[in-house]
Short mmCIF file of C-alpha atoms in Angstrom, two decimals:
data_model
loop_
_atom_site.label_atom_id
_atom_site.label_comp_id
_atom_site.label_asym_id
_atom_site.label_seq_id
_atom_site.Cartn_x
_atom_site.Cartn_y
_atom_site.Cartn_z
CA UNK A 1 57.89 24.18 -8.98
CA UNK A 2 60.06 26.11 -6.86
CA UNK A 3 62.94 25.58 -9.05
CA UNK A 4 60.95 27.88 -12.01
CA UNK A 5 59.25 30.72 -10.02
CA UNK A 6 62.28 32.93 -10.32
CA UNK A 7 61.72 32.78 -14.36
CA UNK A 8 58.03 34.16 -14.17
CA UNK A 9 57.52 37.53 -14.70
CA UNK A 10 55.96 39.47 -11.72
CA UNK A 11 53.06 40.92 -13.80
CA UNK A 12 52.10 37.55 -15.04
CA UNK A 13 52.16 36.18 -11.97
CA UNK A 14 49.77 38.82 -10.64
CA UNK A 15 47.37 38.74 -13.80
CA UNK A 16 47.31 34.93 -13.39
CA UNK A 17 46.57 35.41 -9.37
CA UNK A 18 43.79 37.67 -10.17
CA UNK A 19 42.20 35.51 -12.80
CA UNK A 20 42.26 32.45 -10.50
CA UNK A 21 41.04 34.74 -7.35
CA UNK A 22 38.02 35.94 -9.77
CA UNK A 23 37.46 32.24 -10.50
CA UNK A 24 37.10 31.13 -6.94
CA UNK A 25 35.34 33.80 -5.88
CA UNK A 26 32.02 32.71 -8.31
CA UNK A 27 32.35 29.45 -7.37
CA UNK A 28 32.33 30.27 -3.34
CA UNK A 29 28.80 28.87 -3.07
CA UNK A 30 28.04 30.70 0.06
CA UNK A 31 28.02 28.12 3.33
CA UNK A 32 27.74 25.29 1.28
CA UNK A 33 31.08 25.60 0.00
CA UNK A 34 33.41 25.57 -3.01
CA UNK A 35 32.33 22.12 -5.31
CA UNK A 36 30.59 21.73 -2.28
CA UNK A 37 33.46 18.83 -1.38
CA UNK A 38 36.06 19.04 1.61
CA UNK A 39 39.57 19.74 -0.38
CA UNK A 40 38.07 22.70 -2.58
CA UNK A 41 36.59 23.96 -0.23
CA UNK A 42 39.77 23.92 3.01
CA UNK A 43 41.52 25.61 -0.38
CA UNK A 44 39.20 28.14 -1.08
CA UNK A 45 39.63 29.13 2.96
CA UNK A 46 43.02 28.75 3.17
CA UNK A 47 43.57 30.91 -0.66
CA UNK A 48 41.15 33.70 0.38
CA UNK A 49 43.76 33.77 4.02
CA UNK A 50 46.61 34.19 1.71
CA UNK A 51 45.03 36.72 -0.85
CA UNK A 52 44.78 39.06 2.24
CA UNK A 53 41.40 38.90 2.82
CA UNK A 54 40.22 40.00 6.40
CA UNK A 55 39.07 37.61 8.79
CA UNK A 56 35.53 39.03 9.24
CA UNK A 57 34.83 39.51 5.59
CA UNK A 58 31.94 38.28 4.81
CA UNK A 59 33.24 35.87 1.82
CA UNK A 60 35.75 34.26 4.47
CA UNK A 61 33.85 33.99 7.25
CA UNK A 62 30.77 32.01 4.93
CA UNK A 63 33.75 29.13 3.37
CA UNK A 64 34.71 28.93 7.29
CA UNK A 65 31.15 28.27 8.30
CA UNK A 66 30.79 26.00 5.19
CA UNK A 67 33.77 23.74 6.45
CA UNK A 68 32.34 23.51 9.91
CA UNK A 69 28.67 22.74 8.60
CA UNK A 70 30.67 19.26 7.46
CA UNK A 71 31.89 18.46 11.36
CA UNK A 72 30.49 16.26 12.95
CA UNK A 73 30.82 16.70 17.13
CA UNK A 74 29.22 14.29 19.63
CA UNK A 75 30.41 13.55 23.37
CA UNK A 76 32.79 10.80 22.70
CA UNK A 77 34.22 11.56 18.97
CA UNK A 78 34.59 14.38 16.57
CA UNK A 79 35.10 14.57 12.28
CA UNK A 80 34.42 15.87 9.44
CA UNK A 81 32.47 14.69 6.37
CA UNK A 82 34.28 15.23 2.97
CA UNK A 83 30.79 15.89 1.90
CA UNK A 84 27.40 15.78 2.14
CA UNK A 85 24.93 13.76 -0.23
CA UNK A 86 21.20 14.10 0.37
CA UNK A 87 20.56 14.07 -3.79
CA UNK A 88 21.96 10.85 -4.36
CA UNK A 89 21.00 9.27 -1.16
CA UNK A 90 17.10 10.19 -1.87
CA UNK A 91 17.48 9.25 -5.36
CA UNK A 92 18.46 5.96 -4.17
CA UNK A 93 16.26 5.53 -1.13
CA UNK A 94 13.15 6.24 -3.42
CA UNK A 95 14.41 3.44 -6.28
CA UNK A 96 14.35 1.21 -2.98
CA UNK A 97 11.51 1.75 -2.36
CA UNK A 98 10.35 1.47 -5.19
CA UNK A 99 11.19 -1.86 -5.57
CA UNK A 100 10.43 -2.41 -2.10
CA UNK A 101 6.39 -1.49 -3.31
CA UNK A 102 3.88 -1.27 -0.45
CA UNK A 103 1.36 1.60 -0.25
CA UNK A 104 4.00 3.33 2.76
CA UNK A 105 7.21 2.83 0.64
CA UNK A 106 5.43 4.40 -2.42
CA UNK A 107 4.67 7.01 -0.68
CA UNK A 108 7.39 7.74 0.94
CA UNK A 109 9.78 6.86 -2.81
CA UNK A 110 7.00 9.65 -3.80
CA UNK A 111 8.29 12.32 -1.20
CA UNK A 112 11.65 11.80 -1.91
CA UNK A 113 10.77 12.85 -5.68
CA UNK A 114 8.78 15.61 -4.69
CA UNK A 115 11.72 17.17 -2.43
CA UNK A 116 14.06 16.16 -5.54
CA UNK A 117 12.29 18.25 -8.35
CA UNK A 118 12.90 21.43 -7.69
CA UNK A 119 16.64 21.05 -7.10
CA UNK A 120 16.89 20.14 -10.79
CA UNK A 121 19.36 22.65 -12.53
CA UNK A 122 17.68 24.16 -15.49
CA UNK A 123 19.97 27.05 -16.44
CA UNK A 124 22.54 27.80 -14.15
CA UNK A 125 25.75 28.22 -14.76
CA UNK A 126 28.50 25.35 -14.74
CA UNK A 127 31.74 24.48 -15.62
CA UNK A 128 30.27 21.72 -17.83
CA UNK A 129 29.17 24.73 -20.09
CA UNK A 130 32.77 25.18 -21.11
CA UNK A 131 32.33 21.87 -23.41
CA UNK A 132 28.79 22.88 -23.62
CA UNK A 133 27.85 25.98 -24.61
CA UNK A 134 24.52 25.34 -26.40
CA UNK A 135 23.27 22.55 -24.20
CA UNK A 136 20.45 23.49 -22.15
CA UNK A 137 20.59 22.05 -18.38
CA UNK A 138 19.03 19.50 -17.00
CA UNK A 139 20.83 18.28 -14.29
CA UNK A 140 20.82 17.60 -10.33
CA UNK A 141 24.08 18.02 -8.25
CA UNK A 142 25.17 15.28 -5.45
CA UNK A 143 24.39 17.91 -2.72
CA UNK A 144 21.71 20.24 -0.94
CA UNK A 145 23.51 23.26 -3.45
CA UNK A 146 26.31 22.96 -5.88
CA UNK A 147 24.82 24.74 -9.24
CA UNK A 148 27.94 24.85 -10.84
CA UNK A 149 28.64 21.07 -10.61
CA UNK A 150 25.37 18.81 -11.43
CA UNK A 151 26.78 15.60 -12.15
CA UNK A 152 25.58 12.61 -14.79
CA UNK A 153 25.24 9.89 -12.14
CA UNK A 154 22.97 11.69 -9.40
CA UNK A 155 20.90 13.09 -12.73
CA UNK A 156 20.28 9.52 -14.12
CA UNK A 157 19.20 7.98 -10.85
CA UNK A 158 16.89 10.88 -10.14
CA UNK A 159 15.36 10.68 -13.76
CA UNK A 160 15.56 6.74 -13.34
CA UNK A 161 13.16 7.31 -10.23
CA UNK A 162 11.20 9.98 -11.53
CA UNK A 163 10.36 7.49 -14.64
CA UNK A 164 9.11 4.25 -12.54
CA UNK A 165 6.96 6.52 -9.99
CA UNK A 166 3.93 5.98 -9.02
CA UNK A 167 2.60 9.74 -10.27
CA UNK A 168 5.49 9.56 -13.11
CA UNK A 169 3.49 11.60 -15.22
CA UNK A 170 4.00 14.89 -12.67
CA UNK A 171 7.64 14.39 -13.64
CA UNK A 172 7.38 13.57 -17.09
CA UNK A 173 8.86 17.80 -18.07
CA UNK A 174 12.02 16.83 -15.17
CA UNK A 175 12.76 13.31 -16.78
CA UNK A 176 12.39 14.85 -20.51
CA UNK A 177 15.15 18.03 -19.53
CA UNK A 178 17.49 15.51 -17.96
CA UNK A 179 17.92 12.75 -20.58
CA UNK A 180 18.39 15.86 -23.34
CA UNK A 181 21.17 16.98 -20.68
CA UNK A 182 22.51 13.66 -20.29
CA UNK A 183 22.22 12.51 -23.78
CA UNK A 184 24.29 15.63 -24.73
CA UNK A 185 27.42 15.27 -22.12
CA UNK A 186 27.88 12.12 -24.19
CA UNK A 187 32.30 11.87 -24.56
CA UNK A 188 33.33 10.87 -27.63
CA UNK A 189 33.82 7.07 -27.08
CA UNK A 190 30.57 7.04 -26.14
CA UNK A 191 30.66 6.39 -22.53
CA UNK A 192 29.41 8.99 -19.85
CA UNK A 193 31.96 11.30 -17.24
CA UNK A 194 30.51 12.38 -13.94
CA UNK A 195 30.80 16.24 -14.53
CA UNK A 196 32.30 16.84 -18.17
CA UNK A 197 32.70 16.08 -21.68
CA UNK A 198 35.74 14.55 -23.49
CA UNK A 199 37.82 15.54 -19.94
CA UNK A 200 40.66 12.74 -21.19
CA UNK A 201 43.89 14.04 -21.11
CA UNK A 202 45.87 11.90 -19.21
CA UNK A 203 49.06 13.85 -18.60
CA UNK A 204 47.74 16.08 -16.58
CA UNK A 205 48.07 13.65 -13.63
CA UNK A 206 51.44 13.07 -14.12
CA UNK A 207 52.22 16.70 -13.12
CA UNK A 208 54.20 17.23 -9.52
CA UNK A 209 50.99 19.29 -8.08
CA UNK A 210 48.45 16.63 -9.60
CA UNK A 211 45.76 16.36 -6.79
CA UNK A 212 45.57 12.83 -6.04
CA UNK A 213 46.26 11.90 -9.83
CA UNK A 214 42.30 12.88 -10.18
CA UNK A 215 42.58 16.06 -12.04
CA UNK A 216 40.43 14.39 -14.71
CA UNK A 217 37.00 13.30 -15.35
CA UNK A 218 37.39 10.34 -17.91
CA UNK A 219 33.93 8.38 -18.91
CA UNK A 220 33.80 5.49 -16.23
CA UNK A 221 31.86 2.13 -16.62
CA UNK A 222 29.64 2.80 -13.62
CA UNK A 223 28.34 6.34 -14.47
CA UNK A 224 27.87 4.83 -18.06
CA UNK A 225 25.69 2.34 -16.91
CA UNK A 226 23.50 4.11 -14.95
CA UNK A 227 22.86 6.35 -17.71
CA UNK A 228 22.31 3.68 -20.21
CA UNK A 229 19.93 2.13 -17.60
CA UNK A 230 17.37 5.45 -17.77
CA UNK A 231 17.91 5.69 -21.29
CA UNK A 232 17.36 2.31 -21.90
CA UNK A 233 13.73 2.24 -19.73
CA UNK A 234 12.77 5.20 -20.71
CA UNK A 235 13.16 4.13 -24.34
CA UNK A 236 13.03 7.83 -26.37
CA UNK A 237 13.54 7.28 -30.00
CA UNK A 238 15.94 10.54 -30.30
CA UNK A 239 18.30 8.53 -27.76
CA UNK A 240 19.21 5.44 -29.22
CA UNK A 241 21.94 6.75 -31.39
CA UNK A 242 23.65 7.73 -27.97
CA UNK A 243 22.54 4.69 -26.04
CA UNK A 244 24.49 1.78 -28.76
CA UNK A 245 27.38 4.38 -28.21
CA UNK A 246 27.49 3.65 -24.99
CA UNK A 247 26.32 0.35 -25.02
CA UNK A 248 29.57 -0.38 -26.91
CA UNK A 249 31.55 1.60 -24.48
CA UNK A 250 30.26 -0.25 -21.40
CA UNK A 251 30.85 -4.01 -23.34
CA UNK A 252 34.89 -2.48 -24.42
CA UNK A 253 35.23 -1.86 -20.73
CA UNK A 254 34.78 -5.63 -19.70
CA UNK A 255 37.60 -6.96 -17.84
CA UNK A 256 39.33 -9.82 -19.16
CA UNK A 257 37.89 -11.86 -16.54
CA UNK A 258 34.52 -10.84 -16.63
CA UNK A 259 34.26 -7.79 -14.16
CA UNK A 260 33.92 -3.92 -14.82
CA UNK A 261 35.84 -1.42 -12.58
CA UNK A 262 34.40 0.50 -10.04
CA UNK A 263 35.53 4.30 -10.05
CA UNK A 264 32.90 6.02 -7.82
CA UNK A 265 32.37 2.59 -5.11
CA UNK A 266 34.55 -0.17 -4.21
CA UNK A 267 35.19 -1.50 -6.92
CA UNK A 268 35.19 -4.16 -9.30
CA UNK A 269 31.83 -5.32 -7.09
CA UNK A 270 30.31 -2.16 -7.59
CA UNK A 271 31.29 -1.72 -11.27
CA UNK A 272 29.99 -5.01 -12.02
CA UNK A 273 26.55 -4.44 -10.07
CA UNK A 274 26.07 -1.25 -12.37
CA UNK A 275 27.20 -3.02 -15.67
CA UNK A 276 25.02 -6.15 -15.86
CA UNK A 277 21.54 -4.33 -14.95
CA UNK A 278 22.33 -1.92 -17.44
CA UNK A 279 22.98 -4.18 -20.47
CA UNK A 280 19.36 -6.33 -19.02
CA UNK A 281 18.15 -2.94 -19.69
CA UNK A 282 19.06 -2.02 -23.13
CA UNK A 283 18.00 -5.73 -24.09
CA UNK A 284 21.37 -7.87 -24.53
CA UNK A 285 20.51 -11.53 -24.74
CA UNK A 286 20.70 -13.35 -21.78
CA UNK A 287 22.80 -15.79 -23.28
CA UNK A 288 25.47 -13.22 -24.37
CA UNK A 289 28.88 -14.09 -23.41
CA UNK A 290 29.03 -10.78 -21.53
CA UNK A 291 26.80 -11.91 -18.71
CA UNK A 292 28.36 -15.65 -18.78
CA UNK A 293 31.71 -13.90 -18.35
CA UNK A 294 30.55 -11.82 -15.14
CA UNK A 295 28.46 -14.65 -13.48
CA UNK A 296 31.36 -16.44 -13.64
CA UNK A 297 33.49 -13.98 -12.18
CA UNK A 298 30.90 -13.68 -9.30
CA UNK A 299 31.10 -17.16 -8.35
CA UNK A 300 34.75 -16.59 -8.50
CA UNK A 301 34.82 -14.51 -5.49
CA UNK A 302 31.65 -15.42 -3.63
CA UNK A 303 32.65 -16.06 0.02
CA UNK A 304 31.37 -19.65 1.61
CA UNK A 305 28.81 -17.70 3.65
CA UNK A 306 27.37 -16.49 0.21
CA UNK A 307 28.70 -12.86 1.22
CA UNK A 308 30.32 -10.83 -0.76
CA UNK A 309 33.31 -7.95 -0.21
CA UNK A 310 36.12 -6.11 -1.49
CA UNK A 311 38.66 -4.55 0.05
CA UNK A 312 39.75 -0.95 -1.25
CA UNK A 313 43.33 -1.99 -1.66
CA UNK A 314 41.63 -3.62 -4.96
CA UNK A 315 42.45 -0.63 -6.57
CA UNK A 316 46.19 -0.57 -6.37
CA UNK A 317 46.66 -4.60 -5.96
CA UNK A 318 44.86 -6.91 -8.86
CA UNK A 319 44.45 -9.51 -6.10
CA UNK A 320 42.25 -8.28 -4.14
CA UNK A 321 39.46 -7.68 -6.93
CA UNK A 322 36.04 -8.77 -5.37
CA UNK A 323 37.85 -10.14 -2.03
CA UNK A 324 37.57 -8.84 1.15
CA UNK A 325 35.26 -8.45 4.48
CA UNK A 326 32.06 -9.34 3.70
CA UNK A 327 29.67 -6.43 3.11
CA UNK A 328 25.75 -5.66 2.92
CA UNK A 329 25.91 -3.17 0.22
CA UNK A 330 28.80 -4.94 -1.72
CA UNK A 331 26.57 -8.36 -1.51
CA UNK A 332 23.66 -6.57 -2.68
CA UNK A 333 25.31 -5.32 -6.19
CA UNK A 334 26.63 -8.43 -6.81
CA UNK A 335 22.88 -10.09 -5.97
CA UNK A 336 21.88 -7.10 -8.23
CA UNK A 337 24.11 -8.23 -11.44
CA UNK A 338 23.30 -12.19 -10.53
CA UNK A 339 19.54 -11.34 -11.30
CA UNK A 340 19.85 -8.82 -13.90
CA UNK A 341 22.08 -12.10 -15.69
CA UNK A 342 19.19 -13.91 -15.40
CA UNK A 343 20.72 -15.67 -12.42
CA UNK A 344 17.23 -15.45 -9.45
CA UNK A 345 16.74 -19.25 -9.45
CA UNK A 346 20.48 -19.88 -9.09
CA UNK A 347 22.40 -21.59 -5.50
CA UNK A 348 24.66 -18.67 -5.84
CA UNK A 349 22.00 -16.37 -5.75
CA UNK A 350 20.02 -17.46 -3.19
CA UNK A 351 23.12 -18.08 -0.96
CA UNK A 352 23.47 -13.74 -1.72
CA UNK A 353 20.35 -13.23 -0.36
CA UNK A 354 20.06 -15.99 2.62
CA UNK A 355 23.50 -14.11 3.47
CA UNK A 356 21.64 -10.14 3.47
CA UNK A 357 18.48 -12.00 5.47
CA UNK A 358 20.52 -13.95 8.26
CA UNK A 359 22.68 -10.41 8.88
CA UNK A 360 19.85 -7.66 8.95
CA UNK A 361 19.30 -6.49 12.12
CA UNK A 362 15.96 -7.23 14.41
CA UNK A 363 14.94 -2.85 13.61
CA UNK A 364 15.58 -3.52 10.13
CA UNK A 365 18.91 -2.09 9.55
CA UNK A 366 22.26 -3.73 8.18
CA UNK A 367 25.62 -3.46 9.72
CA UNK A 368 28.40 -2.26 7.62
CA UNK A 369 31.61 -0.48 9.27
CA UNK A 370 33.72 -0.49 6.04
CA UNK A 371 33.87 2.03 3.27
CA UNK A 372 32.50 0.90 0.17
CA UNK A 373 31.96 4.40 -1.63
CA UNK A 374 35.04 5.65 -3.62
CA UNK A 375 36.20 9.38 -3.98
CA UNK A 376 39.33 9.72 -5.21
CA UNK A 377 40.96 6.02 -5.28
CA UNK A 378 42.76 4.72 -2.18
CA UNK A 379 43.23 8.40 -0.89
CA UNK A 380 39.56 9.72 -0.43
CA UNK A 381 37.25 7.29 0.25
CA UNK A 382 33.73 7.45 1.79
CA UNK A 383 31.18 5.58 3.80
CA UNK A 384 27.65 6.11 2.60
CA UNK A 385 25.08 5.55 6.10
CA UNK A 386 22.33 4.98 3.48
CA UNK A 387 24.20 2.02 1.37
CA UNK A 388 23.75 -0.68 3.95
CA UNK A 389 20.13 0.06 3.55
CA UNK A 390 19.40 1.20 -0.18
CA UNK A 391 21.39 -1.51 -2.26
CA UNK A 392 20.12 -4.43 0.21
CA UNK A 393 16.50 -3.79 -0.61
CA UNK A 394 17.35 -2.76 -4.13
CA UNK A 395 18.57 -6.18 -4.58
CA UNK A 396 16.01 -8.47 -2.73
CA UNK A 397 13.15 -6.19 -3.86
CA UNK A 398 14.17 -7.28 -7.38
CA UNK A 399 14.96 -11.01 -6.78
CA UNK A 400 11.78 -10.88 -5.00
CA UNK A 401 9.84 -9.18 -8.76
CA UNK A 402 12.06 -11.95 -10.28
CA UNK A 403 10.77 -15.18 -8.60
CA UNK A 404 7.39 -13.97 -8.33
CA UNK A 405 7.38 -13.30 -12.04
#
């Protein structure tokens, strides 16, 4: 802090300066912006101001046109996006409509893939390769362009996807490249980060300039799970090794009564709704105690209009796990874990998806006002437009396969 800058030497202070300013200045990422995300990116603009560079250069004026790219101006309001997210919201649009089937939605899931495929991130640089070094690439960022940062969730979905197509075989090269990528970001106690490898060293947040407490990138339950999911259907003999790894992870990560947090969506819902489809996945037993535990947990907090919600002071307050305003998107991940439990033929269930049915809208559409995606916990969180839409036909697309089975 202040208290210390007296003590630093003025040539280390410039050499460190200069290594930071050459480290920024590789990542600028042209007008889509540093990480591609609001608070590196008002940094970068604000650092490059008080580095000296000129207003018109060329490198300042492209991270100021990347933070207005993220406004959004109409006649009655004005904001900005922390982000943009067209990977992950076509990855999951497609799954939906996948499940969804129809010769339309397969065509359109098919679209989605094709616009998806060449975004994949073969061999470009990254900060993962710091951990890395041998590990050929694989992955897909979370936005239009952000080589340096492909992440583990946005690659699983999209290889998920790719796998259950239609035409999977075009994609067969993709899916292959991005289960070796994923397979090899593996931490050591076997669960799966969003960005990096073995990123666990919790004292960093407890430093006075620690950004939100988030300057980590610990293995989380619901990136695990979606990477044991497209493991687990794809089935590759090489990966099974890495997929009881993380099997065991996801089980250790149980809460005591019966959910799984939520790091990247609100929360314990959304952790939960990722957990139990992946373990129906990999094969766990129906009757394990592991889905009797979270079935039980759902029926804890099920609402008497069979909604579902969660409010995102859940993350700071134990009491408001999986209670809140009801939701479409937070109903449809807890339908999702009821029928990957084994659950479709269950009151509970059906009350989940009467609930979604009575509430969609006469065009097709859902209703949801509240934020249900998560950035950085109870300071940075997001509202998806597509999740209202994606995880409600997710769900009753497979309670639908379910019943009709």
């Amino acid at each position: 802090g202040r208290m210390i800058d007296p003590l630093v030497p003025n040539a280390m202070r410039a050499y460190a300066t200069r290594r930071a300013e050459a480290w920024v200045l590789e990542r600028l990422n042209g007008e889509d912006g540093l990480g591609a995300i609001f608070p590196a990116m008002v940094n970068a603009l604000e650092a490059l101001a008080v580095l000296g560079y000129a207003s018109s250069d060329p490198r300042r004026l492209a991270a100021k046109r990347a933070l207005e790219k993220l406004l959004v101006v109409n006649a009655s309001s004005a904001y900005c996006q922390p982000c943009v997210s067209p990977v992950w919201d076509s990855a999951l649009a497609s799954l939906a409509l996948q499940e969804t089937g129809g010769a339309a939605a397969l065509a359109a899931s098919v679209r989605a893939l094709d616009w998806l495929q060449p975004l994949q991130l073969p061999d470009d640089p990254g900060d993962w390769r710091v951990r890395r070094p041998r590990l050929a690439g694989g992955g897909w960022a979370f936005q239009f362009s952000n080589s340096h940062y492909p992440d583990l969730d946005d690659t699983a979905v999209v290889a998920w996807s790719m796998h259950q197509a239609s035409n999977s075989a075009h994609y067969s090269h993709n899916v292959q490249c991005a289960l070796d990528w994923l397979v090899g970001m593996q931490s050591r106690n076997g669960g799966f980060a969003s960005f990096d490898v073995d990123n666990t060293h919790y004292y960093l947040n407890e430093i006075p300039f620690a950004d939100h407490g988030a300057l980590l990138d610990p293995p989380t339950s619901d990136v695990t799970a979606r990477v044991v999911t497209v493991l687990a259907r794809v089935g590759r003999p090489q990966d099974q090794a890495a997929l009881g790894r993380a099997i065991a992870f996801l089980r250790a990560e149980q809460e005591a009564d019966g959910s799984w947090f939520g790091r990247w969506g609100v929360n314990h819902l959304y952790g939960t709704g990722a957990a139990l489809p992946a373990l129906e996945a990999c094969g766990l037993p129906q009757d394990h105690p592991a889905y009797r535990s979270a079935v039980g947990w759902l029926d804890s907090v099920q609402q008497s209009s069979g909604a579902f919600g969660e409010d995102v002071r859940s993350y700071a307050e134990p009491g408001w796990r999986g209670r809140g305003a009801p939701t479409a998107s937070q109903t449809a991940w807890a339908l999702l874990g009821y029928v990957a439990a084994g659950q479709s033929e269950r009151l509970s269930t059906r009350r989940a998806a009467d609930y979604l049915s009575r509430i969609q809208r006469p065009d097709g559409d859902w209703d949801e006002q509240h934020f249900t995606g998560t950035g950085f916990p109870l300071d940075f969180m997001i509202r998806y437009h597509l999740y209202r839409l994606t995880f409600p036909l997710l769900a009753l697309g497979r309670l639908r396969e379910r019943l009709n089975a």
